PDB file of C-alpha atoms and ligand atoms in Angstrom:
ATOM      1  CA  UNK M  94       0.000   0.000   0.000  1.00 71.00           C
ATOM      2  CA  UNK M  95       1.558   3.266  -1.111  1.00 86.00           C
ATOM      3  CA  UNK M  96      -0.389   5.105   1.576  1.00 85.00           C
ATOM      4  CA  UNK M  97       1.729   3.416   4.260  1.00 90.00           C
ATOM      5  CA  UNK M  98       5.054   3.624   2.417  1.00 94.00           C
ATOM      6  CA  UNK M  99       6.623   5.341   5.422  1.00 93.00           C
ATOM      7  CA  UNK M 100       6.858   2.073   7.350  1.00 94.00           C
ATOM      8  CA  UNK M 101       9.208   0.667   4.698  1.00 94.00           C
ATOM      9  CA  UNK M 102      11.613   3.571   5.032  1.00 96.00           C
ATOM     10  CA  UNK M 103      13.069   3.401   8.543  1.00 94.00           C
ATOM     11  CA  UNK M 104      16.010   5.820   8.910  1.00 95.00           C
ATOM     12  CA  UNK M 105      15.155   7.590   5.678  1.00 97.00           C
ATOM     13  CA  UNK M 106      15.358  11.323   6.517  1.00 97.00           C
ATOM     14  CA  UNK M 107      12.368  12.162   4.306  1.00 98.00           C
ATOM     15  CA  UNK M 108      10.083   9.387   5.650  1.00 97.00           C
ATOM     16  CA  UNK M 109       8.230  11.669   8.044  1.00 96.00           C
ATOM     17  CA  UNK M 110       7.630  14.243   5.352  1.00 97.00           C
ATOM     18  CA  UNK M 111       5.610  12.082   2.984  1.00 97.00           C
ATOM     19  CA  UNK M 112       2.133  13.311   2.075  1.00 97.00           C
ATOM     20  CA  UNK M 113      -0.174  10.808   0.442  1.00 97.00           C
ATOM     21  CA  UNK M 114      -3.200  11.636  -1.734  1.00 98.00           C
ATOM     22  CA  UNK M 115      -5.838   9.203  -3.051  1.00 97.00           C
ATOM     23  CA  UNK M 116      -6.450  11.646  -5.846  1.00 98.00           C
ATOM     24  CA  UNK M 117      -4.958  15.018  -6.721  1.00 98.00           C
ATOM     25  CA  UNK M 118      -4.747  17.266  -9.779  1.00 98.00           C
ATOM     26  CA  UNK M 119      -0.938  17.060  -9.987  1.00 98.00           C
ATOM     27  CA  UNK M 120       1.637  16.303  -7.287  1.00 98.00           C
ATOM     28  CA  UNK M 121       4.000  18.794  -8.975  1.00 98.00           C
ATOM     29  CA  UNK M 122       1.404  21.582  -8.869  1.00 98.00           C
ATOM     30  CA  UNK M 123       0.708  20.887  -5.200  1.00 98.00           C
ATOM     31  CA  UNK M 124       4.450  20.624  -4.441  1.00 98.00           C
ATOM     32  CA  UNK M 125       4.994  24.068  -5.969  1.00 97.00           C
ATOM     33  CA  UNK M 126       2.338  25.537  -3.673  1.00 97.00           C
ATOM     34  CA  UNK M 127       3.884  23.821  -0.641  1.00 97.00           C
ATOM     35  CA  UNK M 128       7.369  25.014  -1.603  1.00 96.00           C
ATOM     36  CA  UNK M 129       6.095  28.597  -1.686  1.00 95.00           C
ATOM     37  CA  UNK M 130       4.569  28.055   1.770  1.00 94.00           C
ATOM     38  CA  UNK M 131       7.959  26.941   3.125  1.00 93.00           C
ATOM     39  CA  UNK M 132       7.685  23.123   3.049  1.00 96.00           C
ATOM     40  CA  UNK M 133      11.029  21.609   4.105  1.00 96.00           C
ATOM     41  CA  UNK M 134      13.699  20.011   1.939  1.00 96.00           C
ATOM     42  CA  UNK M 135      12.726  16.417   1.230  1.00 97.00           C
ATOM     43  CA  UNK M 136       8.953  16.912   1.356  1.00 98.00           C
ATOM     44  CA  UNK M 137       7.489  14.052  -0.701  1.00 98.00           C
ATOM     45  CA  UNK M 138       4.048  13.924  -2.330  1.00 98.00           C
ATOM     46  CA  UNK M 139       2.671  10.625  -3.592  1.00 98.00           C
ATOM     47  CA  UNK M 140      -0.700  10.143  -5.267  1.00 98.00           C
ATOM     48  CA  UNK M 141      -2.653   7.080  -6.318  1.00 97.00           C
ATOM     49  CA  UNK M 142      -4.232   9.045  -9.157  1.00 98.00           C
ATOM     50  CA  UNK M 143      -3.711  12.419 -10.848  1.00 98.00           C
ATOM     51  CA  UNK M 144      -6.500  14.158 -12.722  1.00 98.00           C
ATOM     52  CA  UNK M 145      -4.191  16.713 -14.360  1.00 98.00           C
ATOM     53  CA  UNK M 146      -0.791  15.036 -14.368  1.00 98.00           C
ATOM     54  CA  UNK M 147       1.662  17.176 -16.308  1.00 97.00           C
ATOM     55  CA  UNK M 148       4.583  16.254 -18.546  1.00 95.00           C
ATOM     56  CA  UNK M 149       7.245  18.282 -20.347  1.00 90.00           C
ATOM     57  CA  UNK M 150       6.341  20.682 -23.156  1.00 86.00           C
ATOM     58  CA  UNK M 151       2.873  21.249 -21.665  1.00 88.00           C
ATOM     59  CA  UNK M 152       1.833  17.663 -22.303  1.00 91.00           C
ATOM     60  CA  UNK M 153      -0.492  15.607 -20.162  1.00 95.00           C
ATOM     61  CA  UNK M 154       0.846  12.700 -18.118  1.00 96.00           C
ATOM     62  CA  UNK M 155      -1.968  10.179 -17.935  1.00 96.00           C
ATOM     63  CA  UNK M 156      -2.133   8.944 -14.363  1.00 97.00           C
ATOM     64  CA  UNK M 157      -4.957   6.432 -13.838  1.00 97.00           C
ATOM     65  CA  UNK M 158      -5.854   5.230 -10.369  1.00 97.00           C
ATOM     66  CA  UNK M 159      -3.651   2.485  -8.950  1.00 97.00           C
ATOM     67  CA  UNK M 160      -1.724   2.001 -12.187  1.00 97.00           C
ATOM     68  CA  UNK M 161       1.468   3.895 -11.576  1.00 98.00           C
ATOM     69  CA  UNK M 162       3.743   5.851  -9.282  1.00 98.00           C
ATOM     70  CA  UNK M 163       3.068   9.585  -9.296  1.00 98.00           C
ATOM     71  CA  UNK M 164       5.510  11.341  -7.014  1.00 98.00           C
ATOM     72  CA  UNK M 165       7.049  14.758  -6.425  1.00 98.00           C
ATOM     73  CA  UNK M 166       9.889  15.783  -4.111  1.00 98.00           C
ATOM     74  CA  UNK M 167      10.752  19.309  -2.987  1.00 97.00           C
ATOM     75  CA  UNK M 168      14.479  20.083  -2.826  1.00 96.00           C
ATOM     76  CA  UNK M 169      15.810  23.257  -1.213  1.00 93.00           C
ATOM     77  CA  UNK M 170      19.478  23.005  -1.896  1.00 80.00           C
ATOM     78  CA  UNK M 171      20.582  26.606  -1.571  1.00 74.00           C
ATOM     79  CA  UNK M 172      22.700  25.970  -4.667  1.00 77.00           C
ATOM     80  CA  UNK M 173      22.597  28.389  -7.604  1.00 80.00           C
ATOM     81  CA  UNK M 174      20.430  27.048 -10.413  1.00 80.00           C
ATOM     82  CA  UNK M 175      23.283  27.244 -12.924  1.00 81.00           C
ATOM     83  CA  UNK M 176      25.210  24.721 -10.831  1.00 80.00           C
ATOM     84  CA  UNK M 177      22.312  22.284 -11.030  1.00 81.00           C
ATOM     85  CA  UNK M 178      21.858  22.063 -14.784  1.00 83.00           C
ATOM     86  CA  UNK M 179      22.561  18.343 -14.601  1.00 91.00           C
ATOM     87  CA  UNK M 180      19.877  17.699 -11.966  1.00 94.00           C
ATOM     88  CA  UNK M 181      17.360  16.253 -14.426  1.00 93.00           C
ATOM     89  CA  UNK M 182      20.021  13.862 -15.742  1.00 95.00           C
ATOM     90  CA  UNK M 183      20.896  12.881 -12.172  1.00 96.00           C
ATOM     91  CA  UNK M 184      17.219  12.145 -11.410  1.00 97.00           C
ATOM     92  CA  UNK M 185      16.977   9.961 -14.531  1.00 97.00           C
ATOM     93  CA  UNK M 186      20.039   7.943 -13.455  1.00 98.00           C
ATOM     94  CA  UNK M 187      18.602   7.620  -9.918  1.00 98.00           C
ATOM     95  CA  UNK M 188      15.286   6.355 -11.342  1.00 98.00           C
ATOM     96  CA  UNK M 189      17.159   3.781 -13.472  1.00 98.00           C
ATOM     97  CA  UNK M 190      19.128   2.658 -10.394  1.00 98.00           C
ATOM     98  CA  UNK M 191      15.882   2.267  -8.422  1.00 98.00           C
ATOM     99  CA  UNK M 192      14.149   0.262 -11.154  1.00 98.00           C
ATOM    100  CA  UNK M 193      17.184  -1.950 -11.601  1.00 98.00           C
ATOM    101  CA  UNK M 194      17.277  -2.781  -7.901  1.00 97.00           C
ATOM    102  CA  UNK M 195      13.504  -3.144  -7.407  1.00 97.00           C
ATOM    103  CA  UNK M 196      12.417  -4.786 -10.667  1.00 97.00           C
ATOM    104  CA  UNK M 197      15.639  -6.126 -12.169  1.00 96.00           C
ATOM    105  CA  UNK M 198      15.521  -4.133 -15.397  1.00 96.00           C
ATOM    106  CA  UNK M 199      17.574  -1.058 -16.228  1.00 97.00           C
ATOM    107  CA  UNK M 200      15.693   1.245 -18.607  1.00 98.00           C
ATOM    108  CA  UNK M 201      17.501   3.330 -21.189  1.00 97.00           C
ATOM    109  CA  UNK M 202      17.228   7.119 -21.065  1.00 96.00           C
ATOM    110  CA  UNK M 203      16.005   9.173 -24.003  1.00 95.00           C
ATOM    111  CA  UNK M 204      17.476  12.653 -23.555  1.00 93.00           C
ATOM    112  CA  UNK M 205      16.695  14.309 -21.374  1.00 89.00           C
ATOM    113  CA  UNK M 206      14.425  12.342 -19.180  1.00 89.00           C
ATOM    114  CA  UNK M 207      12.175   9.703 -20.689  1.00 94.00           C
ATOM    115  CA  UNK M 208      12.855   6.213 -19.376  1.00 97.00           C
ATOM    116  CA  UNK M 209      12.470   3.702 -22.145  1.00 96.00           C
ATOM    117  CA  UNK M 210      12.242  -0.090 -22.303  1.00 96.00           C
ATOM    118  CA  UNK M 211      12.146  -1.820 -25.674  1.00 89.00           C
ATOM    119  CA  UNK M 212      11.310   1.391 -27.551  1.00 88.00           C
ATOM    120  CA  UNK M 213       8.405   2.272 -25.261  1.00 94.00           C
ATOM    121  CA  UNK M 214       8.289   5.071 -22.729  1.00 96.00           C
ATOM    122  CA  UNK M 215       7.631   3.640 -19.268  1.00 97.00           C
ATOM    123  CA  UNK M 216       8.392   6.720 -17.150  1.00 98.00           C
ATOM    124  CA  UNK M 217       8.870  10.462 -17.378  1.00 97.00           C
ATOM    125  CA  UNK M 218      10.483  13.110 -15.217  1.00 97.00           C
ATOM    126  CA  UNK M 219       9.435  16.731 -14.898  1.00 96.00           C
ATOM    127  CA  UNK M 220      11.733  19.010 -12.903  1.00 94.00           C
ATOM    128  CA  UNK M 221      10.425  22.504 -12.197  1.00 94.00           C
ATOM    129  CA  UNK M 222      11.805  25.519 -10.367  1.00 93.00           C
ATOM    130  CA  UNK M 223       9.988  27.598  -7.784  1.00 94.00           C
ATOM    131  CA  UNK M 224      11.456  30.938  -6.861  1.00 90.00           C
ATOM    132  CA  UNK M 225      10.663  32.230  -3.387  1.00 84.00           C
ATOM    133  CA  UNK M 226      11.807  35.638  -2.099  1.00 82.00           C
ATOM    134  CA  UNK M 227      14.891  33.990  -0.587  1.00 83.00           C
ATOM    135  CA  UNK M 228      15.822  31.029  -2.776  1.00 87.00           C
ATOM    136  CA  UNK M 229      15.030  28.801  -5.726  1.00 89.00           C
ATOM    137  CA  UNK M 230      13.607  25.357  -4.939  1.00 93.00           C
ATOM    138  CA  UNK M 231      13.449  22.424  -7.287  1.00 95.00           C
ATOM    139  CA  UNK M 232      10.431  20.189  -7.671  1.00 96.00           C
ATOM    140  CA  UNK M 233      11.265  16.732  -8.976  1.00 97.00           C
ATOM    141  CA  UNK M 234       8.241  14.982 -10.470  1.00 98.00           C
ATOM    142  CA  UNK M 235       8.411  11.344 -11.500  1.00 98.00           C
ATOM    143  CA  UNK M 236       5.691   9.292 -13.148  1.00 98.00           C
ATOM    144  CA  UNK M 237       6.166   5.545 -13.725  1.00 98.00           C
ATOM    145  CA  UNK M 238       3.701   3.318 -15.575  1.00 98.00           C
ATOM    146  CA  UNK M 239       3.490   0.136 -13.527  1.00 98.00           C
ATOM    147  CA  UNK M 240       0.417  -2.028 -14.077  1.00 97.00           C
ATOM    148  CA  UNK M 241      -1.001  -0.982 -17.460  1.00 96.00           C
ATOM    149  CA  UNK M 242      -1.642  -3.499 -20.198  1.00 95.00           C
ATOM    150  CA  UNK M 243      -1.559  -2.637 -23.884  1.00 91.00           C
ATOM    151  CA  UNK M 244      -5.238  -1.672 -24.081  1.00 91.00           C
ATOM    152  CA  UNK M 245      -5.082   0.618 -21.045  1.00 94.00           C
ATOM    153  CA  UNK M 246      -3.307   3.443 -22.884  1.00 94.00           C
ATOM    154  CA  UNK M 247      -5.214   5.906 -25.033  1.00 92.00           C
ATOM    155  CA  UNK M 248      -5.081   5.228 -28.751  1.00 91.00           C
ATOM    156  CA  UNK M 249      -2.615   8.035 -29.467  1.00 89.00           C
ATOM    157  CA  UNK M 250      -0.049   6.406 -27.137  1.00 90.00           C
ATOM    158  CA  UNK M 251      -0.421   2.968 -28.750  1.00 86.00           C
ATOM    159  CA  UNK M 252       3.033   1.528 -29.496  1.00 86.00           C
ATOM    160  CA  UNK M 253       4.650   4.473 -27.700  1.00 92.00           C
ATOM    161  CA  UNK M 254       3.826   3.992 -24.004  1.00 95.00           C
ATOM    162  CA  UNK M 255       4.531   0.850 -22.023  1.00 96.00           C
ATOM    163  CA  UNK M 256       4.504  -0.280 -18.412  1.00 97.00           C
ATOM    164  CA  UNK M 257       6.779  -2.270 -16.141  1.00 97.00           C
ATOM    165  CA  UNK M 258       4.256  -5.122 -16.106  1.00 97.00           C
ATOM    166  CA  UNK M 259       4.303  -5.240 -19.912  1.00 96.00           C
ATOM    167  CA  UNK M 260       8.107  -5.212 -19.938  1.00 96.00           C
ATOM    168  CA  UNK M 261       8.716  -7.788 -17.212  1.00 95.00           C
ATOM    169  CA  UNK M 262       5.656  -9.952 -17.808  1.00 94.00           C
ATOM    170  CA  UNK M 263       5.078  -9.875 -14.044  1.00 91.00           C
ATOM    171  CA  UNK M 264       3.101  -7.868 -11.543  1.00 92.00           C
ATOM    172  CA  UNK M 265       5.466  -5.325 -10.005  1.00 96.00           C
ATOM    173  CA  UNK M 266       5.313  -3.848  -6.522  1.00 97.00           C
ATOM    174  CA  UNK M 267       4.757  -0.104  -6.416  1.00 97.00           C
ATOM    175  CA  UNK M 268       5.813  -0.132  -2.767  1.00 97.00           C
ATOM    176  CA  UNK M 269       9.204  -1.722  -3.516  1.00 97.00           C
ATOM    177  CA  UNK M 270       9.806   0.624  -6.437  1.00 98.00           C
ATOM    178  CA  UNK M 271       8.806   3.737  -4.492  1.00 98.00           C
ATOM    179  CA  UNK M 272      11.026   2.694  -1.578  1.00 98.00           C
ATOM    180  CA  UNK M 273      14.000   2.133  -3.897  1.00 98.00           C
ATOM    181  CA  UNK M 274      13.267   5.428  -5.635  1.00 98.00           C
ATOM    182  CA  UNK M 275      13.276   7.434  -2.412  1.00 98.00           C
ATOM    183  CA  UNK M 276      16.633   5.939  -1.401  1.00 98.00           C
ATOM    184  CA  UNK M 277      18.079   6.563  -4.865  1.00 98.00           C
ATOM    185  CA  UNK M 278      16.853  10.183  -4.837  1.00 98.00           C
ATOM    186  CA  UNK M 279      18.359  10.771  -1.403  1.00 97.00           C
ATOM    187  CA  UNK M 280      21.710   9.427  -2.654  1.00 97.00           C
ATOM    188  CA  UNK M 281      21.393  11.569  -5.773  1.00 96.00           C
ATOM    189  CA  UNK M 282      20.722  14.659  -3.651  1.00 95.00           C
ATOM    190  CA  UNK M 283      23.816  13.988  -1.545  1.00 95.00           C
ATOM    191  CA  UNK M 284      26.039  13.330  -4.578  1.00 95.00           C
ATOM    192  CA  UNK M 285      24.689  15.899  -7.025  1.00 93.00           C
ATOM    193  CA  UNK M 286      27.609  18.309  -6.746  1.00 92.00           C
ATOM    194  CA  UNK M 287      30.519  16.210  -5.369  1.00 94.00           C
ATOM    195  CA  UNK M 288      29.992  13.402  -7.916  1.00 95.00           C
ATOM    196  CA  UNK M 289      28.749  15.437 -10.860  1.00 95.00           C
ATOM    197  CA  UNK M 290      31.243  13.996 -13.371  1.00 96.00           C
ATOM    198  CA  UNK M 291      30.527  10.387 -12.365  1.00 97.00           C
ATOM    199  CA  UNK M 292      26.743  10.934 -12.496  1.00 97.00           C
ATOM    200  CA  UNK M 293      27.005  12.336 -16.008  1.00 96.00           C
ATOM    201  CA  UNK M 294      29.197   9.430 -17.049  1.00 97.00           C
ATOM    202  CA  UNK M 295      26.477   7.016 -15.862  1.00 97.00           C
ATOM    203  CA  UNK M 296      23.951   9.129 -17.740  1.00 97.00           C
ATOM    204  CA  UNK M 297      25.956   8.831 -20.973  1.00 97.00           C
ATOM    205  CA  UNK M 298      26.106   5.049 -20.533  1.00 97.00           C
ATOM    206  CA  UNK M 299      22.298   4.841 -20.192  1.00 97.00           C
ATOM    207  CA  UNK M 300      21.430   7.450 -22.832  1.00 97.00           C
ATOM    208  CA  UNK M 301      20.151   5.908 -26.074  1.00 95.00           C
ATOM    209  CA  UNK M 302      19.991   9.246 -27.871  1.00 95.00           C
ATOM    210  CA  UNK M 303      23.759   9.379 -28.400  1.00 97.00           C
ATOM    211  CA  UNK M 304      24.754   8.235 -31.876  1.00 96.00           C
ATOM    212  CA  UNK M 305      21.218   8.523 -33.253  1.00 95.00           C
ATOM    213  CA  UNK M 306      19.711  10.652 -36.004  1.00 95.00           C
ATOM    214  CA  UNK M 307      17.419  13.075 -34.284  1.00 94.00           C
ATOM    215  CA  UNK M 308      15.058  15.940 -34.968  1.00 93.00           C
ATOM    216  CA  UNK M 309      14.874  18.967 -32.720  1.00 91.00           C
ATOM    217  CA  UNK M 310      11.604  20.806 -32.423  1.00 86.00           C
ATOM    218  CA  UNK M 311      11.760  24.349 -31.083  1.00 82.00           C
ATOM    219  CA  UNK M 312       8.863  26.749 -31.523  1.00 80.00           C
ATOM    220  CA  UNK M 313       7.717  25.948 -35.057  1.00 81.00           C
ATOM    221  CA  UNK M 314      11.078  24.891 -36.473  1.00 86.00           C
ATOM    222  CA  UNK M 315      12.314  21.352 -36.917  1.00 90.00           C
ATOM    223  CA  UNK M 316      16.023  20.693 -37.483  1.00 93.00           C
ATOM    224  CA  UNK M 317      17.725  17.378 -38.154  1.00 95.00           C
ATOM    225  CA  UNK M 318      21.123  16.279 -36.926  1.00 96.00           C
ATOM    226  CA  UNK M 319      23.026  13.511 -35.173  1.00 97.00           C
ATOM    227  CA  UNK M 320      23.380  13.396 -31.380  1.00 97.00           C
ATOM    228  CA  UNK M 321      27.065  12.917 -30.660  1.00 97.00           C
ATOM    229  CA  UNK M 322      27.339  13.326 -26.906  1.00 97.00           C
ATOM    230  CA  UNK M 323      26.325  14.880 -23.591  1.00 96.00           C
ATOM    231  CA  UNK M 324      28.345  17.816 -22.279  1.00 95.00           C
ATOM    232  CA  UNK M 325      29.553  18.416 -18.718  1.00 94.00           C
ATOM    233  CA  UNK M 326      26.187  19.982 -17.739  1.00 93.00           C
ATOM    234  CA  UNK M 327      23.926  17.352 -19.300  1.00 94.00           C
ATOM    235  CA  UNK M 328      23.158  19.255 -22.523  1.00 95.00           C
ATOM    236  CA  UNK M 329      22.984  17.354 -25.828  1.00 96.00           C
ATOM    237  CA  UNK M 330      25.779  17.816 -28.372  1.00 97.00           C
ATOM    238  CA  UNK M 331      24.402  17.708 -31.900  1.00 96.00           C
ATOM    239  CA  UNK M 332      26.265  17.631 -35.212  1.00 97.00           C
ATOM    240  CA  UNK M 333      24.297  19.246 -38.072  1.00 96.00           C
ATOM    241  CA  UNK M 334      24.557  18.308 -41.766  1.00 95.00           C
ATOM    242  CA  UNK M 335      26.777  21.339 -42.512  1.00 96.00           C
ATOM    243  CA  UNK M 336      29.276  19.950 -39.997  1.00 95.00           C
ATOM    244  CA  UNK M 337      28.815  22.433 -37.177  1.00 96.00           C
ATOM    245  CA  UNK M 338      28.333  21.287 -33.593  1.00 97.00           C
ATOM    246  CA  UNK M 339      25.705  22.780 -31.278  1.00 95.00           C
ATOM    247  CA  UNK M 340      24.864  22.386 -27.622  1.00 95.00           C
ATOM    248  CA  UNK M 341      21.141  21.817 -27.168  1.00 92.00           C
ATOM    249  CA  UNK M 342      19.859  22.474 -23.651  1.00 89.00           C
ATOM    250  CA  UNK M 343      16.103  22.677 -24.257  1.00 81.00           C
ATOM    251  CA  UNK M 344      13.506  21.679 -26.796  1.00 76.00           C
ATOM    252  CA  UNK M 345      11.855  18.495 -27.926  1.00 81.00           C
ATOM    253  CA  UNK M 346      14.173  15.871 -29.364  1.00 88.00           C
ATOM    254  CA  UNK M 347      12.837  12.904 -31.354  1.00 90.00           C
ATOM    255  CA  UNK M 348      14.919   9.900 -32.273  1.00 89.00           C
ATOM    256  CA  UNK M 349      14.542   8.584 -35.794  1.00 78.00           C
ATOM    257  CA  UNK M 350      12.575   5.319 -35.723  1.00 73.00           C
ATOM    258  CA  UNK M 351      11.346   5.798 -32.176  1.00 73.00           C
ATOM    259  CA  UNK M 352       7.892   6.842 -30.899  1.00 67.00           C
ATOM    260  CA  UNK M 353       6.720   6.919 -34.505  1.00 56.00           C
ATOM    261  CA  UNK M 354       9.344   9.442 -35.698  1.00 46.00           C
ATOM    262  CA  UNK M 355      10.438   8.240 -39.122  1.00 38.00           C
ATOM    263  CA  UNK M 356      11.853  11.169 -41.096  1.00 31.00           C
TER     264      UNK M 356
HETATM  265  C1  BTN Z 437       7.096  13.703 -19.062  1.00 64.85           C
HETATM  266  O1  BTN Z 437       6.868  12.552 -19.452  1.00 64.85           O
HETATM  267  O2  BTN Z 437       7.249  14.653 -19.863  1.00 64.85           O
HETATM  268  C2  BTN Z 437       7.194  13.963 -17.600  1.00 64.85           C
HETATM  269  C3  BTN Z 437       6.104  13.277 -16.814  1.00 64.85           C
HETATM  270  C4  BTN Z 437       6.162  13.585 -15.352  1.00 64.85           C
HETATM  271  C5  BTN Z 437       4.974  13.026 -14.619  1.00 64.85           C
HETATM  272  C6  BTN Z 437       5.075  13.197 -13.135  1.00 64.85           C
HETATM  273  S1  BTN Z 437       3.844  12.267 -12.294  1.00 64.85           S
HETATM  274  C7  BTN Z 437       4.213  13.088 -10.820  1.00 64.85           C
HETATM  275  C8  BTN Z 437       4.468  14.542 -11.151  1.00 64.85           C
HETATM  276  N1  BTN Z 437       3.224  15.276 -11.202  1.00 64.85           N
HETATM  277  C9  BTN Z 437       2.957  15.733 -12.430  1.00 64.85           C
HETATM  278  O3  BTN Z 437       1.948  16.394 -12.746  1.00 64.85           O
HETATM  279  N2  BTN Z 437       3.925  15.367 -13.268  1.00 64.85           N
HETATM  280  C10 BTN Z 437       4.960  14.613 -12.610  1.00 64.85           C
END
């Protein structure tokens, strides 16, 4: 039972700061409000269902009751934002670590933060900033599809979205995964700055975008290139057909042949 997750986290410093919701609009939206009201570092919000789950680029994150893990964590690190550019990458590596230890599979990462198994997206990460009069807090939002079967996804996600049950062929335990995730996020938080280079090296090893033909969508323009690496802040290095190299820090990146992107 996710509602009693606390009991599985003895000695975890965030265990007493977990708020559980049967249903909520979005744990990230609520976490932003709590951050503005002064909620402490390590406040965790977990919901069984979200009615307005949000993804990157203004997309919806479909969050049906009992089917997934919908979680947000508030971090108040007192670290300048420009020193935390790699945070989203670090969260993706932490989520892979947690899934590997709890379920026995290590997803790949599609830059920057989709977790992918067998060409299907099984989890997404949305990190958002909240600026208070005294500091900038980070909200880490993670959504993991756990129990869905093929027919449970809306038609437009057919062949694109997957779940851990579909990947493993077994029922998975949301409690075990959430527990592993909270430990992995704590470790990530402690290592974010001192082990930045190592975290990014792990990210590069998990990142399937590197070496692929990609398209980059920004505003109304689409550009094509080849992803050649990840820089020291987690940005994507892209080689364009005219030979020049660019560092891409934002925007939507599609991989040729994946999620229906063909040309
Ligand atoms: C993405 O796929 O673009 C990111 C999805 C992030 C979803 C999680 S679920 C918990 C938290 N609350 C939200 O509204 N979004 C994040």
